[in-house]
Coordinates of C-alpha atoms and ligand atoms in Angstrom, one line a residue:
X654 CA 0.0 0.0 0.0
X655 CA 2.9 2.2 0.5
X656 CA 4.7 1.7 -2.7
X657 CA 1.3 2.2 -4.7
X658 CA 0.6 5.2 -2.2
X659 CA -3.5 4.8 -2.5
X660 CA -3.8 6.1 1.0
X661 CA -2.5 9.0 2.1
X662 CA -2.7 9.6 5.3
X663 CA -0.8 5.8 5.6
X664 CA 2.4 7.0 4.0
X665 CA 4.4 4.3 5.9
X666 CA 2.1 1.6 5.3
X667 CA 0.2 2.0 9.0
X668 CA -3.3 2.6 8.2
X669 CA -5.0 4.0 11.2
X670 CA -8.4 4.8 13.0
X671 CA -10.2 7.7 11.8
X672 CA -11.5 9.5 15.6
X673 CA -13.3 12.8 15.5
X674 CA -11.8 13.9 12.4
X675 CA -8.2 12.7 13.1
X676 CA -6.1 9.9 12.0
X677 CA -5.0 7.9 15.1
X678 CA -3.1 5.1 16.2
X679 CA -4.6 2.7 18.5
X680 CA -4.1 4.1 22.1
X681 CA -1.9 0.8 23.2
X682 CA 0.3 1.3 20.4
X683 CA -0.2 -2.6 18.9
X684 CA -0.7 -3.4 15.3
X685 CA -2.7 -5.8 13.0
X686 CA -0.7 -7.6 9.9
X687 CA -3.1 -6.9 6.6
X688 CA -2.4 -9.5 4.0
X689 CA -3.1 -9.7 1.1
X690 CA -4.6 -12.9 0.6
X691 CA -3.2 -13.8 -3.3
X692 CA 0.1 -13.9 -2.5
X693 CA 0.0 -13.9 1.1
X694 CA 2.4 -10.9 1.9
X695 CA 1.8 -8.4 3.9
X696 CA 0.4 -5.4 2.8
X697 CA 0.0 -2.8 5.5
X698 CA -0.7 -2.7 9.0
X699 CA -3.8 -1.5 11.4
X700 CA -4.7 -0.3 14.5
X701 CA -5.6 -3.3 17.4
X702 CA -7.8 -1.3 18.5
X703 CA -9.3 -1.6 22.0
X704 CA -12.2 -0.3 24.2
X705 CA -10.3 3.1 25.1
X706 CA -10.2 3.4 21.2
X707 CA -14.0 2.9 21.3
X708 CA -14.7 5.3 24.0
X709 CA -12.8 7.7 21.6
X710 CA -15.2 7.4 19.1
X711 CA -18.4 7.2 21.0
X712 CA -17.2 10.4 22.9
X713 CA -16.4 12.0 19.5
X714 CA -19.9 10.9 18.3
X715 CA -22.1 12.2 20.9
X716 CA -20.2 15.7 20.7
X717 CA -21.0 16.1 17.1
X718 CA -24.3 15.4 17.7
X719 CA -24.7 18.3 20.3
X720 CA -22.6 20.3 17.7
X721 CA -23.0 21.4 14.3
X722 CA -24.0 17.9 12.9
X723 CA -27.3 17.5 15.7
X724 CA -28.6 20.5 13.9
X725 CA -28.0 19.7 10.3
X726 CA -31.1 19.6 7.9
X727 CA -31.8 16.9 5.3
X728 CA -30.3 18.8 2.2
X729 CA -26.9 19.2 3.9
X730 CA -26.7 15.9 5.0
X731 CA -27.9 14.9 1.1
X732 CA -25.3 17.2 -0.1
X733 CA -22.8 15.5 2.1
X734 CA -23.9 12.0 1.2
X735 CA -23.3 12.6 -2.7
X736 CA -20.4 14.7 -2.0
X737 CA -18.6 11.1 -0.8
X738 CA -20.1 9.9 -3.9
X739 CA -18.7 12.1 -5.9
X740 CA -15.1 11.6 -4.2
X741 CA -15.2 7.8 -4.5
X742 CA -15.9 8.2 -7.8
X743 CA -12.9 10.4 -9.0
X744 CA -10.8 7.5 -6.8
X745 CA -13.0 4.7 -8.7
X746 CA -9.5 2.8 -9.4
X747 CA -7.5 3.5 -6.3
X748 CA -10.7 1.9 -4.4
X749 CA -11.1 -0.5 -6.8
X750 CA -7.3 -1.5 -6.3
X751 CA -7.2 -1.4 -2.7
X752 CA -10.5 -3.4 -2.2
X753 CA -8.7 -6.4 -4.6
X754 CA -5.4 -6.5 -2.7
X755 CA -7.0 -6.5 0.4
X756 CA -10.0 -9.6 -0.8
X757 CA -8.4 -10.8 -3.4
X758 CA -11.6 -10.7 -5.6
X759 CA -10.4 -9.5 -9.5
X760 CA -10.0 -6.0 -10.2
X761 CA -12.5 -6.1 -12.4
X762 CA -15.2 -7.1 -10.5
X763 CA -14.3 -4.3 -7.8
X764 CA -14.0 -1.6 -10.5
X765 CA -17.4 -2.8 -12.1
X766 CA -19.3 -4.1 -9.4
X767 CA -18.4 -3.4 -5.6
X768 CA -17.3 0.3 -5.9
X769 CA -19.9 1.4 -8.3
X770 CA -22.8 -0.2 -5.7
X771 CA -21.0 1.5 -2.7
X772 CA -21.5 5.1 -4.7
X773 CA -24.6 4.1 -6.0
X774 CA -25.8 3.7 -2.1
X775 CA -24.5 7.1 -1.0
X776 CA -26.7 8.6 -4.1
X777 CA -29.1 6.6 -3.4
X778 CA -29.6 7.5 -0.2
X779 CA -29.3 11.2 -0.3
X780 CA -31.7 10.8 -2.6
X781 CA -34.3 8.6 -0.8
X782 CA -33.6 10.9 2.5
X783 CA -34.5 14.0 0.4
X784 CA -38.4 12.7 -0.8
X785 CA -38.6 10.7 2.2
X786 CA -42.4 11.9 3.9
X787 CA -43.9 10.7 6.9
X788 CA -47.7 10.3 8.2
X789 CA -50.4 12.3 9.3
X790 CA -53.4 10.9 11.1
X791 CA -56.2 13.2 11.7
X792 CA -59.5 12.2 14.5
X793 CA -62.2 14.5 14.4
X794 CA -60.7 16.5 16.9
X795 CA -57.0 15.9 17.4
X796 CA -54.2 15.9 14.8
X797 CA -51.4 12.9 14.7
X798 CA -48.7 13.4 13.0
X799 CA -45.3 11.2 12.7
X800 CA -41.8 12.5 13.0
X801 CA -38.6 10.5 12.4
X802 CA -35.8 11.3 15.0
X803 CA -32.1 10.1 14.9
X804 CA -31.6 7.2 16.8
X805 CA -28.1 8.3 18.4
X806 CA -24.9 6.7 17.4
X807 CA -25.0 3.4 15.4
X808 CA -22.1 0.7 15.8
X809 CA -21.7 -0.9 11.8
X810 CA -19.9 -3.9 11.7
X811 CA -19.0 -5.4 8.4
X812 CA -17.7 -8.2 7.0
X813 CA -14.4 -9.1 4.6
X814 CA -16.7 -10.2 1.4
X815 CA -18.2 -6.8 0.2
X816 CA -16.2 -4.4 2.1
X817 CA -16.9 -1.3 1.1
X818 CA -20.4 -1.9 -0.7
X819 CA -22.2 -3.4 2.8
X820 CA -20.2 -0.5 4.7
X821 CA -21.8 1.8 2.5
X822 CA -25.0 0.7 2.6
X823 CA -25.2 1.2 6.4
X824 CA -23.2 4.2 6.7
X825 CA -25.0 6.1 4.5
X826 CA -28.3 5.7 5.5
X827 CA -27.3 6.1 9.1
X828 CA -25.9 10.0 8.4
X829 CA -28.8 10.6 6.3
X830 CA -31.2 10.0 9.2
X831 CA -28.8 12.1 11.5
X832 CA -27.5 9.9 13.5
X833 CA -23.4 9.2 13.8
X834 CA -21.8 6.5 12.8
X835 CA -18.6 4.7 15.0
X836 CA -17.9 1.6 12.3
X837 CA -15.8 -1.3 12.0
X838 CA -14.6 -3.6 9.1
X839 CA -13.2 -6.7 9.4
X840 CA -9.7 -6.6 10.6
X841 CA -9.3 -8.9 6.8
X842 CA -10.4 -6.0 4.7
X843 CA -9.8 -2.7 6.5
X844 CA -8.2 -0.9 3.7
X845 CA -11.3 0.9 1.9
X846 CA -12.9 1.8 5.0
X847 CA -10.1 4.0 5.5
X848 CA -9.8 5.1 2.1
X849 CA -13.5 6.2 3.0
X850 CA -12.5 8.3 5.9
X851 CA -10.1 10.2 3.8
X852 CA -13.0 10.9 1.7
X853 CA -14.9 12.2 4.7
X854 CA -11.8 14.2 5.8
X855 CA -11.2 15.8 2.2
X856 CA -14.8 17.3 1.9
X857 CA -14.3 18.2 5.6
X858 CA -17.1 16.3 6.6
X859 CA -18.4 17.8 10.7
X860 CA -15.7 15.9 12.8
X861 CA -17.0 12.8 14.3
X862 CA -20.3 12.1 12.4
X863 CA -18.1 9.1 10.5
X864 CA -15.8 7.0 12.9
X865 CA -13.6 4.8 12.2
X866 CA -11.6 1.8 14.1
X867 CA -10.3 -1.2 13.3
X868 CA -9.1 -4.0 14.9
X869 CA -10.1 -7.4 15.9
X870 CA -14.0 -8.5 16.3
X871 CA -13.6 -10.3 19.8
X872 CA -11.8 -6.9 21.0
X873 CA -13.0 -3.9 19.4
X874 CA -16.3 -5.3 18.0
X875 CA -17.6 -6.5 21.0
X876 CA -16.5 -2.9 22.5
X877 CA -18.4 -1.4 20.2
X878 CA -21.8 -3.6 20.7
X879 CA -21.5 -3.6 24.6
X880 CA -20.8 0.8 24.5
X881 CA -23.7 2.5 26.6
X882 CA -23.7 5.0 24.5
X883 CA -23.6 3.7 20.9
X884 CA -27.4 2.8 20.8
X885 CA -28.2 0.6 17.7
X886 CA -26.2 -1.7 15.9
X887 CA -26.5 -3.1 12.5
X888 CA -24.4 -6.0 12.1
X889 CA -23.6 -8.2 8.6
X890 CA -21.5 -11.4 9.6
X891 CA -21.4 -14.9 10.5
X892 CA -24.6 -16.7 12.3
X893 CA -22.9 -17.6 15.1
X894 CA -21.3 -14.1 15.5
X895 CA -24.4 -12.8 15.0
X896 CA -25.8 -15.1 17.7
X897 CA -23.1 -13.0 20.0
X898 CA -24.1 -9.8 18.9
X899 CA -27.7 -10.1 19.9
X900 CA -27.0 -11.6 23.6
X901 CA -25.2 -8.8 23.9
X902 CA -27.1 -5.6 22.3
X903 CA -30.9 -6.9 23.1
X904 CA -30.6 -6.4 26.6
X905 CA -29.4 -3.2 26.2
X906 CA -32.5 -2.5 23.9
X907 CA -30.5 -1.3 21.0
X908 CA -31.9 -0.9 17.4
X909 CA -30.4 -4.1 15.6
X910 CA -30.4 -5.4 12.4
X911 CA -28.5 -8.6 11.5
X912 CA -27.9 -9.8 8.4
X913 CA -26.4 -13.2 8.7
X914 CA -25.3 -16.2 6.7
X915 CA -26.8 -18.3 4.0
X916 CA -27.6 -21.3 2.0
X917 CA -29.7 -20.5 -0.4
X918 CA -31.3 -22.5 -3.4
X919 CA -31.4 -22.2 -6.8
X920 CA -34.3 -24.4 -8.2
X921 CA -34.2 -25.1 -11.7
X922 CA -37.6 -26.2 -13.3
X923 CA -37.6 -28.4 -16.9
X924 CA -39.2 -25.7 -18.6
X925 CA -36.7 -23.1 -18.2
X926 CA -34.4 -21.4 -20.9
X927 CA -31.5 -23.6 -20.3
X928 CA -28.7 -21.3 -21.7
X929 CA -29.8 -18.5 -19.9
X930 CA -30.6 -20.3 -16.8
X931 CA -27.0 -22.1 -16.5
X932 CA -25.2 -18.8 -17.4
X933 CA -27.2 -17.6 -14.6
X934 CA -26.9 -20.3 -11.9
X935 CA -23.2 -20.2 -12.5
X936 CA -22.9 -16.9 -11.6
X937 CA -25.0 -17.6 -8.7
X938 CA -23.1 -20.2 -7.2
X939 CA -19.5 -18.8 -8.0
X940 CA -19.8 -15.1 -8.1
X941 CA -16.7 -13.5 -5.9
X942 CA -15.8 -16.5 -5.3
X943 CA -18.7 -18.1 -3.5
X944 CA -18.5 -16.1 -1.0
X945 CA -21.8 -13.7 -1.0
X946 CA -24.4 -14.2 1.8
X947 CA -26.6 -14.6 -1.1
X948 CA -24.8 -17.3 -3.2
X949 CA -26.7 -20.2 -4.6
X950 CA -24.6 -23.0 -3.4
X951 CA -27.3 -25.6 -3.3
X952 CA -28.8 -26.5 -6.8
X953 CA -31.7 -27.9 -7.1
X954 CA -32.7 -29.5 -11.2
X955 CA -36.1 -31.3 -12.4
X956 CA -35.1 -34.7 -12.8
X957 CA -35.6 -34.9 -16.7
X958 CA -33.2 -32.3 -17.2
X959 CA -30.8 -32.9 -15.1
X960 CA -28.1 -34.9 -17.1
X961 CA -28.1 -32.1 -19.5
X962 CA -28.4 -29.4 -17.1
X963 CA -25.6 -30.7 -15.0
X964 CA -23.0 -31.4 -18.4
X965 CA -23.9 -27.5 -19.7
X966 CA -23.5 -26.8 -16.1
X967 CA -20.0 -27.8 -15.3
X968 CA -18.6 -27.7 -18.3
X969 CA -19.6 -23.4 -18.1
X970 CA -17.9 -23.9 -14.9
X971 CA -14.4 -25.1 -16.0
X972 CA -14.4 -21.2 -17.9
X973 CA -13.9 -20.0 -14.7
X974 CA -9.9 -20.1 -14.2
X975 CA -8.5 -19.0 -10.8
X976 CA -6.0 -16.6 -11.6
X977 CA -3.9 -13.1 -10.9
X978 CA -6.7 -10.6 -9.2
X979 CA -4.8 -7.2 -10.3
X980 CA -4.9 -8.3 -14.1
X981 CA -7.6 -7.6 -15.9
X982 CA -8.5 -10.5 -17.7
X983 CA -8.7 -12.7 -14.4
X984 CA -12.2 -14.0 -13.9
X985 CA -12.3 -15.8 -10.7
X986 CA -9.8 -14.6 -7.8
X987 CA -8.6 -16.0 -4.1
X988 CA -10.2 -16.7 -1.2
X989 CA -10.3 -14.1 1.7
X990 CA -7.4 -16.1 3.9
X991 CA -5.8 -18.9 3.4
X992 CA -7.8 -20.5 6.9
X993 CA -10.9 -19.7 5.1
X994 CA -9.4 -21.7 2.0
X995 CA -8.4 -24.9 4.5
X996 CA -12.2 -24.5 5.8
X997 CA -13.6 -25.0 1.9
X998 CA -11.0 -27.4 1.3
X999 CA -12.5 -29.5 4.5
X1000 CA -16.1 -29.4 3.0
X1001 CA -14.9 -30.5 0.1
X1002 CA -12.9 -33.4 1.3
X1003 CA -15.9 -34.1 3.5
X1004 CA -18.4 -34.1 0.4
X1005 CA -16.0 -37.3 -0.9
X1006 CA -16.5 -39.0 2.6
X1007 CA -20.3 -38.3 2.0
X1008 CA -20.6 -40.1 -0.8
X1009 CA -20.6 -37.6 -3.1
X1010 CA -19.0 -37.2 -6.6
X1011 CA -16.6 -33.9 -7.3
X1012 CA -17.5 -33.4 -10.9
X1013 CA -14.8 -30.6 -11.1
X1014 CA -12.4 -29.0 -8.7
X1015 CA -12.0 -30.3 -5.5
X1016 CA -8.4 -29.3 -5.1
X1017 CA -5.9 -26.5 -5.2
X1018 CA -5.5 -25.1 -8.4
X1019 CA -1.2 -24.9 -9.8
X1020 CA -0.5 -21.1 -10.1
X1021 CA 3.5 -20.2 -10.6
X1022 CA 5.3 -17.6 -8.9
X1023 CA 4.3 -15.7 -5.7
X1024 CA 0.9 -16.5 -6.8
X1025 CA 1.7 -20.1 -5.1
X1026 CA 1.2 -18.9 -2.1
X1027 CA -2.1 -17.9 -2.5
X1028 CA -5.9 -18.8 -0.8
X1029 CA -6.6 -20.4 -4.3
X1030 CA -9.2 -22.9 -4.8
X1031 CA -10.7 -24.6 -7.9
X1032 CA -15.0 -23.9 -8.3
X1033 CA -16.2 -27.1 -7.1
X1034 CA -19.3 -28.8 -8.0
X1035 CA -20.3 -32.0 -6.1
X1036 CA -23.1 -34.6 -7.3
X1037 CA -24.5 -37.7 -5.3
X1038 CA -25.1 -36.3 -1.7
X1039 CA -28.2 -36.2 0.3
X1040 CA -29.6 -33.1 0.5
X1041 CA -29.7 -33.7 4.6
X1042 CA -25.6 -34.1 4.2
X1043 CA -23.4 -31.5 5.7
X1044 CA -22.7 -30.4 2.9
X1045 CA -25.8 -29.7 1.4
X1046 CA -27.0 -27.7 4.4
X1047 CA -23.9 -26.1 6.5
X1048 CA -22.6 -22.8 4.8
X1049 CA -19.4 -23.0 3.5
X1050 CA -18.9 -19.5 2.0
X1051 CA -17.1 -20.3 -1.1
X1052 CA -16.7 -22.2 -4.2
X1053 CA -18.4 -25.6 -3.3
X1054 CA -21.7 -26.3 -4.6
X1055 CA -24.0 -29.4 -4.3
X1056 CA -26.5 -30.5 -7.2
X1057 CA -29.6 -32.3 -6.7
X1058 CA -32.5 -34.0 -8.5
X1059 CA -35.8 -32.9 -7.6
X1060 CA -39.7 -35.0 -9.5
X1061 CA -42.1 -32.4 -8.5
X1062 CA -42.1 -28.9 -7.2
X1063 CA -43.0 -30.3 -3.2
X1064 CA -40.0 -32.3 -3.1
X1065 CA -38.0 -29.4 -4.7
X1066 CA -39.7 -27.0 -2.0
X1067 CA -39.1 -29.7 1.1
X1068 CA -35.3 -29.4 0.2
X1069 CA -35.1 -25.7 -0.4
X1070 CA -36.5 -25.5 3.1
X1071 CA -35.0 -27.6 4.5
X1072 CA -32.0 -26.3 5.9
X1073 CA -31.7 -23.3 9.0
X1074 CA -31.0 -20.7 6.7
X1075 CA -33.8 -18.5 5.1
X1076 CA -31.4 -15.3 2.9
X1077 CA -31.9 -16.0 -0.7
X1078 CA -33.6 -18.5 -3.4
X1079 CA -33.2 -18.5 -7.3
X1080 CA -36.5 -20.4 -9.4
X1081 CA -35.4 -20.6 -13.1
X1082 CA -39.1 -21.4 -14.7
X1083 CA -41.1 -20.2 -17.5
X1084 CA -44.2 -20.7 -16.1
X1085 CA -45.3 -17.9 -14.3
X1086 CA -48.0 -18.9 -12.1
X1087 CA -45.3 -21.6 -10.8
X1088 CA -43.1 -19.1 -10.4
X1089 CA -45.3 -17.0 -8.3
X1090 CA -46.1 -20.7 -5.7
X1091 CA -43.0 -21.8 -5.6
X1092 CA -41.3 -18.6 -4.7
X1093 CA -44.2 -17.7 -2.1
X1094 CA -43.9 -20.7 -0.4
X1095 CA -39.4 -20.6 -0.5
X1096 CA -39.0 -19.8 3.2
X1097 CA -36.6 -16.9 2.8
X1098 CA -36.4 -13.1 2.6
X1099 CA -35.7 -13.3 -0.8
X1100 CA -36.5 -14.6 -4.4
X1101 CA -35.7 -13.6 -7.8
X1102 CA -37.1 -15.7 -10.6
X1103 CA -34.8 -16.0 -13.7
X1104 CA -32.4 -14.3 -12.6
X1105 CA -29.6 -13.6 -9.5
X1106 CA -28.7 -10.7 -7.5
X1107 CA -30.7 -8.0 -9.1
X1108 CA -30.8 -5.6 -6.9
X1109 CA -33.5 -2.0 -6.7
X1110 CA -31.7 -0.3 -3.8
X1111 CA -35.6 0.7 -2.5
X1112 CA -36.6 -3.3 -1.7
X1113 CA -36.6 -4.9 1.6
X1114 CA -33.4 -6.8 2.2
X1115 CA -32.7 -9.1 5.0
X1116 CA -33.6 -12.6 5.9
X1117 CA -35.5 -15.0 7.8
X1118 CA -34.8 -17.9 10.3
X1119 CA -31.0 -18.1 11.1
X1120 CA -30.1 -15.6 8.4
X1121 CA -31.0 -12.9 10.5
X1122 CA -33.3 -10.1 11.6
X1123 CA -34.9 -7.3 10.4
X1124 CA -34.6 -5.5 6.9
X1125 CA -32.8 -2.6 5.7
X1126 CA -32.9 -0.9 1.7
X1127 CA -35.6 1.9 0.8
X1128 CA -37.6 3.1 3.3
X1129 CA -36.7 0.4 5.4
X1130 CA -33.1 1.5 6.3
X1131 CA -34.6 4.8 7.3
X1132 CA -37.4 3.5 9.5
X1133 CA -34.7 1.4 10.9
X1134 CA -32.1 4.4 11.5
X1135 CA -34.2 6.4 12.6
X1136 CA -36.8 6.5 16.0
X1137 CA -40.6 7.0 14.4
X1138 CA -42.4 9.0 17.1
X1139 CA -45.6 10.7 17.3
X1140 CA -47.4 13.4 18.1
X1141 CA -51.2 14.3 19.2
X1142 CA -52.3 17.4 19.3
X1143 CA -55.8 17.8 20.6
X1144 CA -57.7 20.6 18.5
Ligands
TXE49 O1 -17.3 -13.5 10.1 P1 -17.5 -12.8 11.5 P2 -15.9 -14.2 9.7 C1 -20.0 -16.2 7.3 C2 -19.3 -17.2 6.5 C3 -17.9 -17.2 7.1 C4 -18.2 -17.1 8.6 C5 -17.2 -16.5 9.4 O2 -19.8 -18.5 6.7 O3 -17.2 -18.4 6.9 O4 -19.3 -16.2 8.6 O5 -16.6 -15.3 8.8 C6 -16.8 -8.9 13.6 N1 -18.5 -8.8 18.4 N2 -20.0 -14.9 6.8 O6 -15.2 -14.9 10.7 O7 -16.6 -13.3 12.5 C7 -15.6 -9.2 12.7 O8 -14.4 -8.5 13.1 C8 -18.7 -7.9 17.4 C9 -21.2 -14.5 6.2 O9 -15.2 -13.2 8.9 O10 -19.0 -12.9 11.7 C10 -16.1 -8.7 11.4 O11 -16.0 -7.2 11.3 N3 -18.1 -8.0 16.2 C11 -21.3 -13.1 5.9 C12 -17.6 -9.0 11.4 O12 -17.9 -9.2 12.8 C13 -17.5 -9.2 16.0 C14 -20.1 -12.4 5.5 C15 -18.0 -10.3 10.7 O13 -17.1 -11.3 11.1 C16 -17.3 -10.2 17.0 C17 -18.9 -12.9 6.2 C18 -17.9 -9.9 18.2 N4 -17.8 -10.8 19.2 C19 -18.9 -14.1 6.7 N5 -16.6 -11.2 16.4 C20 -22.5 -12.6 5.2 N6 -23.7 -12.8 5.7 O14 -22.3 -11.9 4.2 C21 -16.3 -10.9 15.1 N7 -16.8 -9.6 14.9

């Protein structure tokens, strides 16, 4: 990061916290190795932040709310939300750079996909903030009316596989409604958080309405969710970090909104457009690597097409060629860590002890060079294993998926429910009316029919069962933001 000298304030490769408008070392002085996962080097160090670090930022937060920021209106914080916009724009490849050392997803799909979405959010979300309305309920003599309120400071914890985008999404609905913001990325991926607080700190942004620190989860994010003072959370992670999150925040009555893991289904009916449909299950399963919440990694095929779906299938699949992420032509990058690679490589060694068949993949793909040290795995696709097999129903958050025969659309629907998980589904049908039963009856937040990840930044988001609770996008990430509260005023 030095040598390239995308961040600024981190001209000897220490990235740091970003506190009431200042870049600052942890209090305690220690450090965090950032690594770039391709060729497993180090590329910069962070703050280990601890709860003295946190306290910093809370403090910082609650004085900007009594200060100029706790009086701002909704066109200067619209202003300041497309002003970042605007900033990350001009930056579009220094973000998109930083974001693929630090994930090792492919240049390209940062530059095209990840840091277009996170500008797309702050527009997005000055915009929403500036038509936003809210209610009036009139009785024949008294007059309601509904007033939306910042909620405090929020605590936004993000995860390593959309860094930026999912920080984005949080953090700028979050300053739209007022409130401040005291976030933390995963100690993976911190680099274009911090890249964002430069932004804040170049269009001189009210100190401490956008805070910044990093550090580990068990330290600094659990500082963050126990803080008195920071008073909602919105947390995107693991289930079983999620499961921590909420013993600790409900108590407290915070606002919280998790968005947790996944295992969703893509069910492919006989009577859909096969081309299109394996171009877009492929993408579904294998898309950054496997690793989206929303990633179809369990695929579900009518039994009378299923030979040919399953040939087209895998033979689209050996296209995808792990490779370099920083050259342009590479179309499927590394894993986040090279732990996170042993964990896929374990589900797929365990899929072969299941009984299953590995159609393709299943191993470590041979990349020369420096690149030979890298979280690289092969996309995997496994036949043969009951849909109840680990496998087939524990997330594995990267490029394994599991195919499996379905006769009629109840058995395809008792295996798409049938695991804890309740994020995403994909039906690939032409029959409309089918599509409308099946994907009513999917038990999860949500469905797109021939199709994958197309996302309208004003629809509900979230999921159901032990993918999480609540939903933010649209007007739901400013209900949740914000504290609804009304008034009566008898006449
Ligand atoms: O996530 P964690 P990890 C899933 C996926 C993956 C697994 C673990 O299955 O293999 O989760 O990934 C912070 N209090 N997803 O370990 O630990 C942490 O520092 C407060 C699905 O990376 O949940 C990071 O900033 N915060 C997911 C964030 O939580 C804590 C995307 C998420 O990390 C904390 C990523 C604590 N006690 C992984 N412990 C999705 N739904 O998109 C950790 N953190």
């Amino acid at each position: 990061v030095r040598e390239l000298g995308l961040l600024e304030h981190a001209s000897e490769g220490q990235v740091l916290n970003y506190i009431g408008g200042e870049f600052v070392p942890a209090q305690a002085g220690r450090w965090l190795e950032d690594l770039d996962p391709a060729r497993n080097r180090r590329i910069a160090s962070i703050p280990r932040s601890e709860s003295s670090d946190v306290d910093d930022a809370a403090n910082a937060a609650s004085e900007a709310r009594r200060g100029a920021w706790g009086q701002s209106g909704v066109g200067e914080r619209a202003d300041l939300l497309e002003a970042v916009a605007d900033k990350i724009e001009a930056r579009l490849d220094d973000f998109a750079r930083l974001e693929s050392l630090d994930t090792g997803k492919p240049f390209a799909l940062a530059r095209s996909v990840d840091i277009p979405r996170a500008v797309a959010n702050f527009r997005f979300f000055a915009g929403a903030v500036r038509h936003q309305s809210t209610g009036c309920h009139s009785m024949a003599n008294a007059l309601n009316y509904t007033v939306r309120k910042p909620v405090g400071t929020f605590g936004l914890i993000t995860p390593w596989n959309l860094p930026l985008y999912l920080l984005s999404w949080k953090t700028a609905p979050a300053l739209a409604m007022g409130n401040c913001v005291v976030a933390k990325p995963s100690e993976l991926t911190p680099l274009t958080a911090s890249a964002l607080a430069e932004v804040f700190s170049e269009i001189g942004a009210p100190a401490g309405c956008f805070n910044l620190v990093h550090g580990l989860g068990a330290e600094v994010g659990q500082a963050i969710v126990e803080h008195e003072d920071i008073t909602g959370i919105s947390f995107t992670g693991g289930t079983e970090t999620g499961k921590r999150v909420a013993a600790t925040a409900a108590p407290m009555f915070k606002k919280l909104s998790l968005e947790l893991g996944g295992k969703n289904p893509s069910i492919v009916f006989a009577d859909c457009d096969l081309e299109k449909t394996v171009e877009g299950v492929v993408r579904a399963a294998f898309a950054n690597q496997g690793q989206v919440c929303l990633c179809g990694s369990r695929i579900l095929v009518e039994r009378s097409i299923y030979d040919q779906f399953s040939a087209a299938f895998v033979e689209r699949v050996r296209e995808l060629r792990p490779g370099d992420p920083q050259q342009g032509d590479t179309n499927f990058g590394a894993l986040i860590s090279l732990g996170h690679r042993d964990k896929v490589e374990g589900y797929a060694k365990l899929a072969a002890e299941e009984g299953g068949e590995i159609l393709c993949g299943g191993k470590r793909p041979e990349l020369s060079g420096d690149l030979a040290e890298g979280a690289f795995f092969e996309p995997t696709v496994v036949a043969g294993l009951a849909p109840s097999s680990r496998c087939s129903t524990e997330e594995i958050f990267g490029p394994v998926v599991t195919l499996h025969p379905f006769d009629t659309e109840a058995e395809a629907l008792e295996i798409a429910n049938g695991v804890r998980y309740g994020l995403a589904a994909s039906v690939w049908t032409n029959d409309l009316t089918r599509a409308h039963r099946v994907s009513e009856a999917i038990e999860s937040g949500m469905v797109w029919v021939n199709t994958w990840l197309l996302r309208d930044l004003r629809v509900p988001f979230g999921g159901m069962k032990d993918s999480g609770v609540g939903r933010e996008g649209g007007r739901h990430s400013l209900e949740f933001f914000s504290e609804t509260r009304n008034i009566c005023i008898q006449l």
